[in-house]
Short mmCIF file of C-alpha atoms in Angstrom, two decimals:
data_model
loop_
_atom_site.label_atom_id
_atom_site.label_comp_id
_atom_site.label_asym_id
_atom_site.label_seq_id
_atom_site.Cartn_x
_atom_site.Cartn_y
_atom_site.Cartn_z
CA MET A 1 0.61 -148.94 -188.50
CA ALA A 2 3.30 -148.16 -185.35
CA ALA A 3 5.27 -146.53 -187.89
CA ILE A 4 2.64 -143.86 -189.09
CA VAL A 5 1.10 -142.89 -185.43
CA CYS A 6 4.91 -142.42 -184.72
CA ARG A 7 5.22 -139.98 -187.29
CA ASN A 8 1.77 -138.20 -186.71
CA ILE A 9 2.31 -138.18 -182.90
CA SER A 10 6.01 -136.40 -183.97
CA ASP A 11 3.94 -134.06 -187.24
CA LEU A 12 1.73 -133.27 -183.99
CA CYS A 13 4.41 -132.15 -181.36
CA GLN A 14 5.94 -129.62 -184.34
CA ASN A 15 2.90 -128.33 -184.76
CA PRO A 16 3.14 -124.59 -183.13
CA PHE A 17 -0.84 -125.38 -182.18
CA CYS A 18 -0.20 -128.62 -180.73
CA LEU A 19 0.26 -125.81 -177.42
CA VAL A 20 -3.40 -125.07 -177.28
CA VAL A 21 -3.62 -129.07 -177.50
CA THR A 22 -1.44 -128.65 -174.05
CA ALA A 23 -3.96 -126.79 -172.96
CA ALA A 24 -7.20 -128.71 -173.57
CA SER A 25 -5.97 -131.20 -172.42
CA LEU A 26 -4.78 -130.51 -169.00
CA ILE A 27 -7.65 -128.13 -168.11
CA ASN A 28 -10.13 -130.58 -169.20
CA ILE A 29 -8.42 -133.75 -166.93
CA GLY A 30 -10.51 -132.55 -163.93
CA PRO A 31 -13.90 -132.47 -165.61
CA ILE A 32 -13.90 -135.41 -167.31
CA VAL A 33 -12.72 -137.31 -164.09
CA VAL A 34 -15.67 -136.12 -161.91
CA GLY A 35 -17.76 -136.13 -164.99
CA LEU A 36 -16.82 -140.39 -164.74
CA GLN A 37 -16.77 -140.15 -160.41
CA SER A 38 -20.73 -139.10 -161.53
CA LEU A 39 -22.30 -141.77 -163.90
CA GLY A 40 -21.66 -143.53 -160.42
CA THR A 41 -24.38 -142.15 -158.55
CA SER A 42 -27.79 -141.38 -160.12
CA PHE A 43 -29.05 -139.29 -162.95
CA SER A 44 -31.48 -137.46 -160.73
CA CYS A 45 -29.17 -135.67 -159.10
CA LYS A 46 -28.80 -131.84 -159.76
CA GLY A 47 -25.27 -132.03 -158.99
CA SER A 48 -24.71 -135.01 -161.31
CA SER A 49 -25.89 -134.37 -164.20
CA TYR A 50 -24.70 -130.75 -163.98
CA CYS A 51 -20.72 -133.00 -163.97
CA THR A 52 -21.71 -135.51 -166.84
CA ILE A 53 -23.09 -133.25 -169.38
CA SER A 54 -19.71 -130.93 -168.28
CA MET A 55 -17.24 -134.27 -168.72
CA LEU A 56 -19.17 -134.65 -173.19
CA PHE A 57 -18.12 -130.44 -172.75
CA ALA A 58 -14.07 -131.00 -171.60
CA VAL A 59 -13.71 -134.15 -174.55
CA THR A 60 -15.05 -132.27 -177.07
CA HIS A 61 -12.18 -129.63 -176.38
CA ILE A 62 -9.77 -131.59 -176.07
CA ALA A 63 -11.73 -133.73 -179.23
CA ALA A 64 -11.58 -130.63 -181.35
CA SER A 65 -7.82 -129.18 -180.68
CA LEU A 66 -6.28 -132.28 -181.69
CA TYR A 67 -9.03 -131.59 -184.67
CA VAL A 68 -7.13 -129.25 -185.54
CA ALA A 69 -3.59 -130.01 -184.77
CA SER A 70 -3.76 -132.66 -186.55
CA MET A 71 -5.32 -131.02 -189.58
CA ILE A 72 -2.74 -128.16 -189.90
CA SER A 73 -0.22 -131.08 -190.08
CA ASN A 74 -1.22 -133.07 -192.59
CA ARG A 75 0.75 -132.40 -195.95
CA ASN A 76 -1.68 -133.63 -198.33
CA SER A 77 -4.90 -132.42 -196.97
CA ARG A 78 -7.17 -131.88 -200.30
CA ARG A 79 -8.76 -129.41 -198.75
CA LEU A 80 -5.46 -127.43 -197.64
CA ALA A 81 -4.18 -127.51 -201.24
CA GLY A 82 -1.82 -123.85 -201.27
CA GLN A 83 -1.73 -123.29 -197.95
CA ASN A 84 1.82 -123.87 -196.89
CA THR A 85 2.26 -121.96 -193.61
CA ALA A 86 0.83 -123.17 -190.30
CA THR A 87 -0.72 -119.38 -190.29
CA SER A 88 -2.75 -120.12 -193.51
CA ARG A 89 -3.53 -122.90 -192.21
CA PHE A 90 -5.82 -122.60 -189.70
CA THR A 91 -6.67 -119.20 -190.45
CA TRP A 92 -8.89 -121.14 -193.48
CA LEU A 93 -9.65 -123.68 -190.87
CA LEU A 94 -10.33 -120.97 -188.82
CA CYS A 95 -13.09 -119.10 -191.58
CA ASN A 96 -14.56 -122.29 -194.04
CA ASP A 97 -14.08 -126.11 -191.87
CA THR A 98 -17.38 -127.15 -191.17
CA TRP A 99 -16.53 -128.87 -188.32
CA VAL A 100 -14.52 -125.52 -186.33
CA ALA A 101 -17.90 -124.01 -187.25
CA ALA A 102 -19.50 -126.47 -185.56
CA TYR A 103 -17.28 -126.13 -182.46
CA ILE A 104 -17.28 -122.65 -182.07
CA ILE A 105 -21.30 -123.11 -181.88
CA VAL A 106 -20.48 -126.00 -179.12
CA LEU A 107 -18.29 -123.07 -176.98
CA LEU A 108 -20.95 -120.26 -176.87
CA VAL A 109 -23.62 -123.68 -175.61
CA PHE A 110 -21.03 -124.14 -172.61
CA PHE A 111 -20.04 -120.62 -171.65
CA ALA A 112 -24.16 -120.41 -171.55
CA TRP A 113 -23.75 -124.42 -169.39
CA LEU A 114 -21.04 -122.94 -167.25
CA TRP A 115 -23.56 -119.62 -165.83
CA VAL A 116 -26.08 -122.14 -165.83
CA GLY A 117 -24.25 -123.94 -162.71
CA ILE A 118 -23.47 -120.80 -161.50
CA PRO A 119 -26.64 -120.19 -159.26
CA TRP A 120 -27.32 -123.19 -159.14
CA ARG A 121 -24.24 -124.20 -157.08
CA ILE A 122 -24.98 -121.28 -154.76
CA ASP A 123 -28.43 -121.69 -153.12
CA ASN A 124 -27.35 -125.54 -152.83
CA GLU A 125 -29.32 -126.46 -156.25
CA VAL A 126 -26.88 -129.42 -157.12
CA TYR A 127 -28.25 -130.94 -154.55
CA ASP A 128 -31.34 -131.84 -155.65
CA GLY A 129 -32.55 -134.37 -156.25
CA THR A 130 -31.93 -138.01 -154.96
CA TYR A 131 -29.27 -139.86 -153.86
CA CYS A 132 -27.35 -136.87 -154.31
CA PRO A 133 -23.50 -137.72 -153.14
CA HIS A 134 -22.51 -135.40 -150.21
CA HIS A 135 -19.38 -133.63 -152.84
CA VAL A 136 -21.18 -133.24 -155.42
CA GLY A 137 -20.83 -129.61 -154.74
CA SER A 138 -17.24 -129.86 -155.18
CA TRP A 139 -17.84 -131.61 -158.47
CA VAL A 140 -19.62 -129.06 -159.66
CA ASN A 141 -16.69 -126.58 -158.75
CA THR A 142 -14.94 -128.74 -159.53
CA CYS A 143 -16.04 -128.61 -163.41
CA ILE A 144 -17.41 -124.89 -163.31
CA GLY A 145 -13.91 -123.58 -162.30
CA CYS A 146 -11.69 -125.76 -164.67
CA GLY A 147 -14.01 -124.39 -167.25
CA PHE A 148 -13.67 -120.71 -167.40
CA SER A 149 -9.86 -121.90 -167.38
CA TYR A 150 -10.61 -122.99 -170.50
CA PHE A 151 -11.22 -120.43 -171.78
CA THR A 152 -8.99 -118.17 -170.35
CA ALA A 153 -6.06 -120.74 -170.98
CA LEU A 154 -7.99 -121.12 -175.08
CA PHE A 155 -7.48 -116.88 -175.65
CA TRP A 156 -3.44 -117.24 -174.58
CA SER A 157 -3.00 -120.35 -176.29
CA LEU A 158 -4.27 -119.67 -179.16
CA ILE A 159 -2.13 -116.41 -179.61
CA ALA A 160 1.10 -117.89 -177.98
CA SER A 161 0.82 -120.97 -180.49
CA PHE A 162 0.19 -117.78 -183.84
CA CYS A 163 3.18 -115.80 -182.42
CA VAL A 164 5.64 -118.63 -182.79
CA ALA A 165 3.91 -119.39 -186.08
CA CYS A 166 4.38 -116.62 -187.47
CA CYS A 167 7.78 -115.89 -186.15
CA CYS A 168 9.89 -119.05 -185.31
CA ASP A 169 8.05 -121.76 -187.83
CA GLY A 170 9.46 -121.79 -191.18
CA LYS A 171 8.01 -125.34 -191.58
CA ASP A 172 6.28 -125.51 -195.11
CA TYR A 173 3.65 -127.35 -195.05
CA SER A 174 3.40 -127.67 -199.31
CA PRO A 175 2.03 -131.71 -199.91
CA THR A 176 4.29 -134.72 -200.41
CA TYR A 177 2.46 -135.03 -203.89
CA THR A 178 1.14 -132.87 -206.44
CA TYR A 179 -2.71 -132.63 -207.68
CA PRO A 180 -2.94 -131.70 -211.22
CA ASN A 181 -3.25 -128.67 -210.87
CA ILE A 182 -5.45 -128.58 -208.24
CA VAL A 183 -3.73 -126.32 -206.12
CA GLU A 184 -3.27 -123.37 -209.47
CA GLN A 185 -6.86 -123.19 -209.83
CA GLN A 186 -7.92 -123.06 -206.33
CA GLN A 187 -5.85 -119.52 -206.43
CA GLN A 188 -7.59 -118.67 -209.06
CA HIS A 189 -11.12 -119.86 -208.98
CA GLY A 190 -11.24 -121.06 -205.27
CA SER A 191 -13.07 -123.47 -206.07
CA ALA A 192 -13.06 -127.52 -207.04
CA ALA A 193 -16.33 -127.26 -208.98
CA THR A 194 -14.36 -124.84 -211.47
CA TYR A 195 -11.38 -127.60 -211.33
CA VAL A 196 -13.16 -129.88 -213.04
CA GLN A 197 -15.01 -128.00 -215.14
CA TYR A 198 -11.95 -127.00 -216.88
CA HIS A 199 -10.50 -130.63 -216.83
CA SER A 200 -13.76 -131.62 -218.82
CA SER A 201 -13.19 -128.70 -221.49
CA GLN A 202 -10.14 -129.35 -222.06
CA SER A 203 -10.75 -133.22 -222.61
CA LYS A 204 -13.69 -132.25 -224.56
CA ASN A 205 -10.77 -130.28 -226.89
CA GLN A 206 -8.78 -132.99 -227.21
CA GLN A 207 -11.43 -135.23 -228.05
CA THR A 208 -12.32 -132.86 -231.01
CA SER A 209 -9.24 -131.03 -232.11
CA PRO A 210 -7.57 -133.57 -234.19
CA GLY A 211 -10.22 -133.47 -236.92
CA SER A 212 -10.88 -129.68 -236.76
CA ARG A 213 -7.07 -130.04 -237.97
CA TYR A 214 -7.92 -131.64 -240.88
CA GLY A 215 -11.63 -129.30 -240.94
CA ALA A 216 -12.87 -132.49 -241.35
CA THR A 217 -16.87 -132.73 -239.18
CA GLY A 218 -18.86 -135.58 -237.89
CA ASN A 219 -18.54 -139.56 -239.29
CA GLY A 220 -14.95 -137.90 -241.29
CA GLY A 221 -13.63 -134.88 -238.23
CA ALA A 222 -13.68 -138.85 -236.16
CA ALA A 223 -11.85 -140.75 -238.84
CA ALA A 224 -9.34 -138.25 -239.50
CA ALA A 225 -8.34 -138.10 -235.72
CA ALA A 226 -7.93 -141.84 -235.78
CA ALA A 227 -6.07 -141.72 -238.59
CA ALA A 228 -4.04 -138.62 -237.20
CA SER A 229 -3.14 -140.87 -233.78
CA VAL A 230 -2.41 -144.07 -235.70
CA ALA A 231 -0.02 -142.52 -238.58
CA PRO A 232 1.21 -139.05 -237.62
CA SER A 233 3.27 -139.42 -240.16
CA ALA A 234 1.47 -139.76 -243.48
CA PRO A 235 2.48 -137.68 -246.11
CA PRO A 236 -0.02 -134.49 -246.77
CA LEU A 237 -3.14 -134.59 -249.17
CA VAL A 238 -3.31 -131.74 -251.88
CA PRO A 239 -6.91 -131.91 -254.40
CA VAL A 240 -6.41 -133.09 -257.44
CA PRO A 241 -8.54 -131.69 -260.49
CA VAL A 242 -11.38 -133.54 -261.08
CA PRO A 243 -11.00 -134.05 -265.78
CA ALA A 244 -12.78 -131.94 -267.40
CA SER A 245 -15.15 -135.05 -268.57
CA ALA A 246 -17.07 -135.02 -265.88
CA PRO A 247 -20.68 -134.12 -265.33
CA SER A 248 -20.11 -130.51 -263.16
CA TYR A 249 -24.05 -129.53 -262.66
CA ASP A 250 -24.02 -133.06 -260.81
CA PRO A 251 -24.32 -132.25 -256.79
CA GLU A 252 -23.19 -136.38 -256.00
CA ILE A 253 -19.37 -135.25 -257.51
CA PRO A 254 -16.98 -133.60 -255.85
CA THR A 255 -14.90 -130.86 -257.23
CA ALA A 256 -12.31 -132.19 -256.33
CA VAL A 257 -10.51 -135.64 -254.43
CA ALA A 258 -7.83 -135.69 -252.13
CA THR A 259 -4.56 -137.42 -252.85
CA PRO A 260 -1.25 -138.07 -251.23
CA VAL A 261 1.83 -136.55 -251.99
CA VAL A 262 4.85 -138.68 -252.69
CA ASP A 263 7.87 -136.70 -253.86
CA GLY A 264 6.03 -133.45 -254.58
CA LYS A 265 4.27 -135.96 -257.22
CA PRO A 266 0.34 -137.00 -256.44
CA SER A 267 0.49 -140.74 -256.86
#
């Protein structure tokens, strides 16, 4: 277990997008600290409630940066099969991942939340409520300042990480083990559903092809398939005419039967 954790941490540190994780962690430490301090006060205090909610946003920022960086480092992710560079993996996550899309919405809400706190602090509304500590104003200042700083750091750390990934990161993020044909199917069709559909049709063809080789259908086809799988080296079958004395008008009597050929002569 410890070896797995150490390997994941090592992969994360070698990831060019670890700059985003570093920036998010350092800047959001302040709101987390003041948020924990505000938990010891009354939640009815407007400033304390603002700091507590800002702490939840800060934890979300750090978790989102860790998620993106770990997904880029995860070489055996089935969803990222076929994305073999850090830039292609980040682009795929940005455009297709549900959690990243949800975090973008969280970022928009957080930006609005910062602008809510500014008039509260200017008008000293952060002291509204009961049992507000006298330094709650400085707590709110920390949350607002770190919040806007996070947007700046996020922008520049993403730019820097993308440049490092394009210019300096030659690591191949191909999976350490492959899924059969899934990369090819995703490149051609872009969905895992097509991959399942394709292999279902292939398995059906394999089930029906032995019977069709002998020109048989129904139960006869199943018997021919079983014969082909058990004794693939059996002698070929050739039609042998029925004696002329057989009544030609009776539809129940076949006109020819299959007889094995041994040494070029019907047996």
